[in-house]
Amino acid sequence: MTIVFLHGLGQTPESWQPVLSKLPPEGDYRCPSLPELLAGKPVCYQNLYTALERYCSDIPGKFCLCGLSLGAVLALDYSIHHGERLHSVVLIAAQYKMPKVLLAVQNLMFRFMPEKNFQGLGFGKKEFTRLCITTGQQNFTKELAEIRCPALILCGQQDKANKKAALGLSRRIPGSRLMLLPKAGHEVNQDNPDALAQALLDFWKTESSRTIGKRL
């Protein structure tokens, strides 16, 4: 089974390594770089989402999608429009109605950060700002009830900024499950990769059993 991991803004594909090292080595794990997906096109949320659709179209059959922060927003968007292609979706520290105040504060922080702080992340300071602005225009509230693939909502217990959204997602996505992971803030894949890996394995095992049961 193919599993696609989408990193957050300010992370890289390598941010998933602590989690991947805890998963079965025979798995087909793919961690695309969000900046590289754009392939030189202007940096904005819609172009990034379109690039993700193109990337996923090359994956044969159904697959699992797991995203954190910006990656979770992209995964949520994809599950709304292409849920029939997914075995399941995992949303970590996701927002479905973007918090404009929080994003405004984040943008203000970016403006005062030196350009060197963005080196090695694929996006420069201007690209970070542009992504925050265009991502902040998204609101998926009305579409959440349309998601039909199995969904796991995860959030770090110390991630105060995203707990409310996690609860809202679990209430609005039919049949979804919510878990708060201990000893973790926003970057769960870095803060507590052991707990995250176990939560993923338990979820995928349960969903695989359900699928087999339906076939029988």
PDB file of C-alpha atoms in Angstrom:
ATOM      1  CA  MET A   1       0.000   0.000   0.000  1.00  0.00           C
ATOM      2  CA  THR A   2       1.347   3.410  -0.973  1.00  0.00           C
ATOM      3  CA  ILE A   3       1.386   6.055   1.769  1.00  0.00           C
ATOM      4  CA  VAL A   4       2.087   9.685   0.885  1.00  0.00           C
ATOM      5  CA  PHE A   5       3.381  11.977   3.646  1.00  0.00           C
ATOM      6  CA  LEU A   6       3.023  15.746   3.203  1.00  0.00           C
ATOM      7  CA  HIS A   7       5.234  17.940   5.366  1.00  0.00           C
ATOM      8  CA  GLY A   8       4.329  21.292   6.878  1.00  0.00           C
ATOM      9  CA  LEU A   9       5.505  24.778   5.974  1.00  0.00           C
ATOM     10  CA  GLY A  10       8.955  25.207   7.470  1.00  0.00           C
ATOM     11  CA  GLN A  11       9.630  21.475   7.265  1.00  0.00           C
ATOM     12  CA  THR A  12      11.188  19.261   4.582  1.00  0.00           C
ATOM     13  CA  PRO A  13      10.544  15.642   3.532  1.00  0.00           C
ATOM     14  CA  GLU A  14      13.302  14.630   5.970  1.00  0.00           C
ATOM     15  CA  SER A  15      11.053  15.823   8.823  1.00  0.00           C
ATOM     16  CA  TRP A  16       9.191  12.520   8.450  1.00  0.00           C
ATOM     17  CA  GLN A  17      12.283  10.354   8.949  1.00  0.00           C
ATOM     18  CA  PRO A  18      11.822   9.880  12.726  1.00  0.00           C
ATOM     19  CA  VAL A  19       8.340   8.475  11.996  1.00  0.00           C
ATOM     20  CA  LEU A  20       9.314   6.412   8.957  1.00  0.00           C
ATOM     21  CA  SER A  21      12.059   4.711  10.959  1.00  0.00           C
ATOM     22  CA  LYS A  22       9.315   3.292  13.235  1.00  0.00           C
ATOM     23  CA  LEU A  23       7.171   1.924  10.390  1.00  0.00           C
ATOM     24  CA  PRO A  24       7.562  -1.477   8.672  1.00  0.00           C
ATOM     25  CA  PRO A  25      10.515  -1.195   6.249  1.00  0.00           C
ATOM     26  CA  GLU A  26       8.670  -2.924   3.416  1.00  0.00           C
ATOM     27  CA  GLY A  27       6.099  -0.116   3.090  1.00  0.00           C
ATOM     28  CA  ASP A  28       5.861   2.106   0.010  1.00  0.00           C
ATOM     29  CA  TYR A  29       6.365   5.499   1.682  1.00  0.00           C
ATOM     30  CA  ARG A  30       6.555   8.657  -0.398  1.00  0.00           C
ATOM     31  CA  CYS A  31       7.498  12.077   0.978  1.00  0.00           C
ATOM     32  CA  PRO A  32       7.355  14.670  -1.810  1.00  0.00           C
ATOM     33  CA  SER A  33       8.941  18.060  -1.348  1.00  0.00           C
ATOM     34  CA  LEU A  34       6.243  20.727  -1.544  1.00  0.00           C
ATOM     35  CA  PRO A  35       8.554  23.323  -3.145  1.00  0.00           C
ATOM     36  CA  GLU A  36       9.663  20.790  -5.764  1.00  0.00           C
ATOM     37  CA  LEU A  37       6.061  19.850  -6.585  1.00  0.00           C
ATOM     38  CA  LEU A  38       5.519  23.374  -7.887  1.00  0.00           C
ATOM     39  CA  ALA A  39       8.194  22.811 -10.555  1.00  0.00           C
ATOM     40  CA  GLY A  40       8.975  26.514 -10.897  1.00  0.00           C
ATOM     41  CA  LYS A  41       5.382  27.782 -10.978  1.00  0.00           C
ATOM     42  CA  PRO A  42       4.414  30.849  -8.890  1.00  0.00           C
ATOM     43  CA  VAL A  43       4.130  30.040  -5.193  1.00  0.00           C
ATOM     44  CA  CYS A  44       0.537  30.114  -3.966  1.00  0.00           C
ATOM     45  CA  TYR A  45      -1.838  27.646  -2.359  1.00  0.00           C
ATOM     46  CA  GLN A  46      -3.876  26.874  -5.493  1.00  0.00           C
ATOM     47  CA  ASN A  47      -0.794  26.116  -7.587  1.00  0.00           C
ATOM     48  CA  LEU A  48       0.524  23.883  -4.822  1.00  0.00           C
ATOM     49  CA  TYR A  49      -2.750  21.982  -4.564  1.00  0.00           C
ATOM     50  CA  THR A  50      -2.920  21.538  -8.340  1.00  0.00           C
ATOM     51  CA  ALA A  51       0.642  20.208  -8.243  1.00  0.00           C
ATOM     52  CA  LEU A  52      -0.401  17.714  -5.552  1.00  0.00           C
ATOM     53  CA  GLU A  53      -3.294  16.517  -7.706  1.00  0.00           C
ATOM     54  CA  ARG A  54      -0.868  15.970 -10.575  1.00  0.00           C
ATOM     55  CA  TYR A  55       1.553  14.095  -8.318  1.00  0.00           C
ATOM     56  CA  CYS A  56      -1.182  11.816  -6.964  1.00  0.00           C
ATOM     57  CA  SER A  57      -2.550  11.079 -10.421  1.00  0.00           C
ATOM     58  CA  ASP A  58       0.617   9.081 -11.123  1.00  0.00           C
ATOM     59  CA  ILE A  59       0.038   6.764  -8.151  1.00  0.00           C
ATOM     60  CA  PRO A  60      -1.652   3.535  -9.297  1.00  0.00           C
ATOM     61  CA  GLY A  61      -4.754   2.426  -7.403  1.00  0.00           C
ATOM     62  CA  LYS A  62      -5.823   3.638  -3.996  1.00  0.00           C
ATOM     63  CA  PHE A  63      -3.366   5.056  -1.489  1.00  0.00           C
ATOM     64  CA  CYS A  64      -3.204   6.641   1.956  1.00  0.00           C
ATOM     65  CA  LEU A  65      -2.538  10.331   2.505  1.00  0.00           C
ATOM     66  CA  CYS A  66      -1.029  11.777   5.676  1.00  0.00           C
ATOM     67  CA  GLY A  67      -0.324  15.482   6.115  1.00  0.00           C
ATOM     68  CA  LEU A  68       0.839  17.860   8.838  1.00  0.00           C
ATOM     69  CA  SER A  69      -0.104  21.546   9.078  1.00  0.00           C
ATOM     70  CA  LEU A  70       0.019  22.920   5.494  1.00  0.00           C
ATOM     71  CA  GLY A  71       0.391  19.321   4.344  1.00  0.00           C
ATOM     72  CA  ALA A  72      -2.770  18.468   6.289  1.00  0.00           C
ATOM     73  CA  VAL A  73      -4.682  21.320   4.629  1.00  0.00           C
ATOM     74  CA  LEU A  74      -3.634  19.960   1.237  1.00  0.00           C
ATOM     75  CA  ALA A  75      -4.592  16.413   2.277  1.00  0.00           C
ATOM     76  CA  LEU A  76      -7.973  17.657   3.502  1.00  0.00           C
ATOM     77  CA  ASP A  77      -8.590  19.452   0.224  1.00  0.00           C
ATOM     78  CA  TYR A  78      -7.642  16.333  -1.742  1.00  0.00           C
ATOM     79  CA  SER A  79      -9.875  14.068   0.343  1.00  0.00           C
ATOM     80  CA  ILE A  80     -12.835  16.349  -0.372  1.00  0.00           C
ATOM     81  CA  HIS A  81     -12.330  16.268  -4.128  1.00  0.00           C
ATOM     82  CA  HIS A  82     -10.780  12.827  -4.638  1.00  0.00           C
ATOM     83  CA  GLY A  83     -11.840  10.750  -1.655  1.00  0.00           C
ATOM     84  CA  GLU A  84     -12.634   7.804  -3.914  1.00  0.00           C
ATOM     85  CA  ARG A  85      -8.875   7.435  -4.547  1.00  0.00           C
ATOM     86  CA  LEU A  86      -7.974   7.161  -0.877  1.00  0.00           C
ATOM     87  CA  HIS A  87      -7.882   4.180   1.451  1.00  0.00           C
ATOM     88  CA  SER A  88      -7.728   6.747   4.250  1.00  0.00           C
ATOM     89  CA  VAL A  89      -6.541  10.217   5.201  1.00  0.00           C
ATOM     90  CA  VAL A  90      -4.649  11.339   8.324  1.00  0.00           C
ATOM     91  CA  LEU A  91      -4.843  15.018   9.234  1.00  0.00           C
ATOM     92  CA  ILE A  92      -2.284  16.282  11.771  1.00  0.00           C
ATOM     93  CA  ALA A  93      -2.557  19.809  13.191  1.00  0.00           C
ATOM     94  CA  ALA A  94      -5.031  20.647  10.440  1.00  0.00           C
ATOM     95  CA  GLN A  95      -7.231  23.692  10.015  1.00  0.00           C
ATOM     96  CA  TYR A  96     -10.391  23.700   7.897  1.00  0.00           C
ATOM     97  CA  LYS A  97     -11.324  27.373   8.323  1.00  0.00           C
ATOM     98  CA  MET A  98      -8.060  29.231   8.328  1.00  0.00           C
ATOM     99  CA  PRO A  99      -7.401  31.332  11.463  1.00  0.00           C
ATOM    100  CA  LYS A 100      -6.756  34.749   9.947  1.00  0.00           C
ATOM    101  CA  VAL A 101      -5.421  36.310  13.160  1.00  0.00           C
ATOM    102  CA  LEU A 102      -2.953  33.484  13.703  1.00  0.00           C
ATOM    103  CA  LEU A 103      -1.777  33.657  10.096  1.00  0.00           C
ATOM    104  CA  ALA A 104      -1.409  37.442  10.328  1.00  0.00           C
ATOM    105  CA  VAL A 105       0.819  37.046  13.395  1.00  0.00           C
ATOM    106  CA  GLN A 106       2.806  34.364  11.597  1.00  0.00           C
ATOM    107  CA  ASN A 107       3.294  36.628   8.587  1.00  0.00           C
ATOM    108  CA  LEU A 108       4.458  39.436  10.836  1.00  0.00           C
ATOM    109  CA  MET A 109       7.033  37.104  12.346  1.00  0.00           C
ATOM    110  CA  PHE A 110       8.254  36.130   8.872  1.00  0.00           C
ATOM    111  CA  ARG A 111       8.810  39.781   7.939  1.00  0.00           C
ATOM    112  CA  PHE A 112      11.208  40.319  10.821  1.00  0.00           C
ATOM    113  CA  MET A 113      13.106  37.072  10.292  1.00  0.00           C
ATOM    114  CA  PRO A 114      16.349  37.257   8.284  1.00  0.00           C
ATOM    115  CA  GLU A 115      16.369  35.568   4.889  1.00  0.00           C
ATOM    116  CA  LYS A 116      19.028  33.117   6.081  1.00  0.00           C
ATOM    117  CA  ASN A 117      16.442  31.512   8.402  1.00  0.00           C
ATOM    118  CA  PHE A 118      14.619  30.204   5.342  1.00  0.00           C
ATOM    119  CA  GLN A 119      17.640  28.586   3.707  1.00  0.00           C
ATOM    120  CA  GLY A 120      17.272  24.878   3.096  1.00  0.00           C
ATOM    121  CA  LEU A 121      13.469  24.962   3.363  1.00  0.00           C
ATOM    122  CA  GLY A 122      12.746  25.343  -0.346  1.00  0.00           C
ATOM    123  CA  PHE A 123      10.722  28.530   0.046  1.00  0.00           C
ATOM    124  CA  GLY A 124      12.164  32.002   0.666  1.00  0.00           C
ATOM    125  CA  LYS A 125      10.673  34.668   2.916  1.00  0.00           C
ATOM    126  CA  LYS A 126       8.410  36.053   0.163  1.00  0.00           C
ATOM    127  CA  GLU A 127       7.178  32.559  -0.725  1.00  0.00           C
ATOM    128  CA  PHE A 128       6.386  31.799   2.925  1.00  0.00           C
ATOM    129  CA  THR A 129       4.353  34.989   3.156  1.00  0.00           C
ATOM    130  CA  ARG A 130       2.541  34.333  -0.117  1.00  0.00           C
ATOM    131  CA  LEU A 131       1.640  30.795   0.939  1.00  0.00           C
ATOM    132  CA  CYS A 132       0.303  31.996   4.280  1.00  0.00           C
ATOM    133  CA  ILE A 133      -1.850  34.633   2.601  1.00  0.00           C
ATOM    134  CA  THR A 134      -3.294  32.325  -0.057  1.00  0.00           C
ATOM    135  CA  THR A 135      -3.760  29.399   2.319  1.00  0.00           C
ATOM    136  CA  GLY A 136      -5.569  31.773   4.662  1.00  0.00           C
ATOM    137  CA  GLN A 137      -8.252  32.254   2.017  1.00  0.00           C
ATOM    138  CA  GLN A 138      -9.363  28.615   2.222  1.00  0.00           C
ATOM    139  CA  ASN A 139     -12.511  27.524   4.059  1.00  0.00           C
ATOM    140  CA  PHE A 140     -13.653  23.891   3.789  1.00  0.00           C
ATOM    141  CA  THR A 141     -16.400  23.977   6.421  1.00  0.00           C
ATOM    142  CA  LYS A 142     -19.255  23.221   4.027  1.00  0.00           C
ATOM    143  CA  GLU A 143     -17.423  20.390   2.249  1.00  0.00           C
ATOM    144  CA  LEU A 144     -16.323  18.365   5.304  1.00  0.00           C
ATOM    145  CA  ALA A 145     -19.513  16.297   5.399  1.00  0.00           C
ATOM    146  CA  GLU A 146     -18.744  15.110   1.852  1.00  0.00           C
ATOM    147  CA  ILE A 147     -15.610  13.220   2.924  1.00  0.00           C
ATOM    148  CA  ARG A 148     -16.304   9.499   2.766  1.00  0.00           C
ATOM    149  CA  CYS A 149     -12.878   7.913   3.150  1.00  0.00           C
ATOM    150  CA  PRO A 150     -11.781   6.844   6.672  1.00  0.00           C
ATOM    151  CA  ALA A 151     -10.192   9.803   8.469  1.00  0.00           C
ATOM    152  CA  LEU A 152      -7.950  10.072  11.524  1.00  0.00           C
ATOM    153  CA  ILE A 153      -7.583  13.490  13.148  1.00  0.00           C
ATOM    154  CA  LEU A 154      -4.409  13.941  15.190  1.00  0.00           C
ATOM    155  CA  CYS A 155      -3.155  16.842  17.270  1.00  0.00           C
ATOM    156  CA  GLY A 156      -0.400  17.252  19.834  1.00  0.00           C
ATOM    157  CA  GLN A 157      -1.705  17.751  23.369  1.00  0.00           C
ATOM    158  CA  GLN A 158       0.401  20.906  23.641  1.00  0.00           C
ATOM    159  CA  ASP A 159      -0.714  22.316  20.289  1.00  0.00           C
ATOM    160  CA  LYS A 160      -3.178  24.866  21.651  1.00  0.00           C
ATOM    161  CA  ALA A 161      -3.545  26.662  18.325  1.00  0.00           C
ATOM    162  CA  ASN A 162      -4.991  23.609  16.559  1.00  0.00           C
ATOM    163  CA  LYS A 163      -6.944  21.675  19.205  1.00  0.00           C
ATOM    164  CA  LYS A 164     -10.207  23.459  18.509  1.00  0.00           C
ATOM    165  CA  ALA A 165      -9.931  22.808  14.787  1.00  0.00           C
ATOM    166  CA  ALA A 166      -9.122  19.141  15.430  1.00  0.00           C
ATOM    167  CA  LEU A 167     -12.284  18.778  17.490  1.00  0.00           C
ATOM    168  CA  GLY A 168     -14.291  20.561  14.795  1.00  0.00           C
ATOM    169  CA  LEU A 169     -12.938  18.263  12.106  1.00  0.00           C
ATOM    170  CA  SER A 170     -13.808  15.150  14.126  1.00  0.00           C
ATOM    171  CA  ARG A 171     -17.380  16.399  14.544  1.00  0.00           C
ATOM    172  CA  ARG A 172     -17.870  17.317  10.908  1.00  0.00           C
ATOM    173  CA  ILE A 173     -16.161  14.473   9.013  1.00  0.00           C
ATOM    174  CA  PRO A 174     -18.442  11.396   9.079  1.00  0.00           C
ATOM    175  CA  GLY A 175     -16.987   8.452  10.986  1.00  0.00           C
ATOM    176  CA  SER A 176     -13.675  10.169  11.711  1.00  0.00           C
ATOM    177  CA  ARG A 177     -11.593   9.521  14.810  1.00  0.00           C
ATOM    178  CA  LEU A 178      -9.744  12.016  16.988  1.00  0.00           C
ATOM    179  CA  MET A 179      -6.555  11.431  18.973  1.00  0.00           C
ATOM    180  CA  LEU A 180      -4.463  13.861  21.030  1.00  0.00           C
ATOM    181  CA  LEU A 181      -0.857  12.707  21.185  1.00  0.00           C
ATOM    182  CA  PRO A 182       1.074  13.225  24.432  1.00  0.00           C
ATOM    183  CA  LYS A 183       4.357  15.114  24.773  1.00  0.00           C
ATOM    184  CA  ALA A 184       3.847  16.836  21.431  1.00  0.00           C
ATOM    185  CA  GLY A 185       3.177  20.319  20.179  1.00  0.00           C
ATOM    186  CA  HIS A 186       2.552  21.403  16.595  1.00  0.00           C
ATOM    187  CA  GLU A 187       5.287  19.327  14.930  1.00  0.00           C
ATOM    188  CA  VAL A 188       4.142  15.928  16.118  1.00  0.00           C
ATOM    189  CA  ASN A 189       6.397  14.123  13.653  1.00  0.00           C
ATOM    190  CA  GLN A 190       9.394  15.687  15.405  1.00  0.00           C
ATOM    191  CA  ASP A 191       8.127  15.960  18.984  1.00  0.00           C
ATOM    192  CA  ASN A 192       6.855  12.412  19.490  1.00  0.00           C
ATOM    193  CA  PRO A 193       7.494  10.216  16.441  1.00  0.00           C
ATOM    194  CA  ASP A 194       7.017   7.029  18.484  1.00  0.00           C
ATOM    195  CA  ALA A 195       3.450   7.902  19.490  1.00  0.00           C
ATOM    196  CA  LEU A 196       2.636   9.154  15.999  1.00  0.00           C
ATOM    197  CA  ALA A 197       3.968   6.008  14.310  1.00  0.00           C
ATOM    198  CA  GLN A 198       1.960   3.799  16.665  1.00  0.00           C
ATOM    199  CA  ALA A 199      -1.218   5.811  16.087  1.00  0.00           C
ATOM    200  CA  LEU A 200      -0.758   5.473  12.325  1.00  0.00           C
ATOM    201  CA  LEU A 201      -0.108   1.746  12.481  1.00  0.00           C
ATOM    202  CA  ASP A 202      -3.141   1.125  14.692  1.00  0.00           C
ATOM    203  CA  PHE A 203      -5.374   3.191  12.410  1.00  0.00           C
ATOM    204  CA  TRP A 204      -4.199   1.560   9.181  1.00  0.00           C
ATOM    205  CA  LYS A 205      -4.480  -1.923  10.713  1.00  0.00           C
ATOM    206  CA  THR A 206      -8.049  -1.259  11.830  1.00  0.00           C
ATOM    207  CA  GLU A 207      -9.072   0.126   8.455  1.00  0.00           C
ATOM    208  CA  SER A 208      -7.454  -2.798   6.624  1.00  0.00           C
ATOM    209  CA  SER A 209      -9.402  -5.244   8.817  1.00  0.00           C
ATOM    210  CA  ARG A 210     -12.639  -3.407   8.085  1.00  0.00           C
ATOM    211  CA  THR A 211     -11.977  -3.507   4.354  1.00  0.00           C
ATOM    212  CA  ILE A 212     -11.314  -7.246   4.434  1.00  0.00           C
ATOM    213  CA  GLY A 213     -14.456  -7.769   6.500  1.00  0.00           C
ATOM    214  CA  LYS A 214     -16.583  -5.909   3.977  1.00  0.00           C
ATOM    215  CA  ARG A 215     -15.234  -8.042   1.146  1.00  0.00           C
ATOM    216  CA  LEU A 216     -16.033 -11.226   3.027  1.00  0.00           C
TER     217      LEU A 216
END
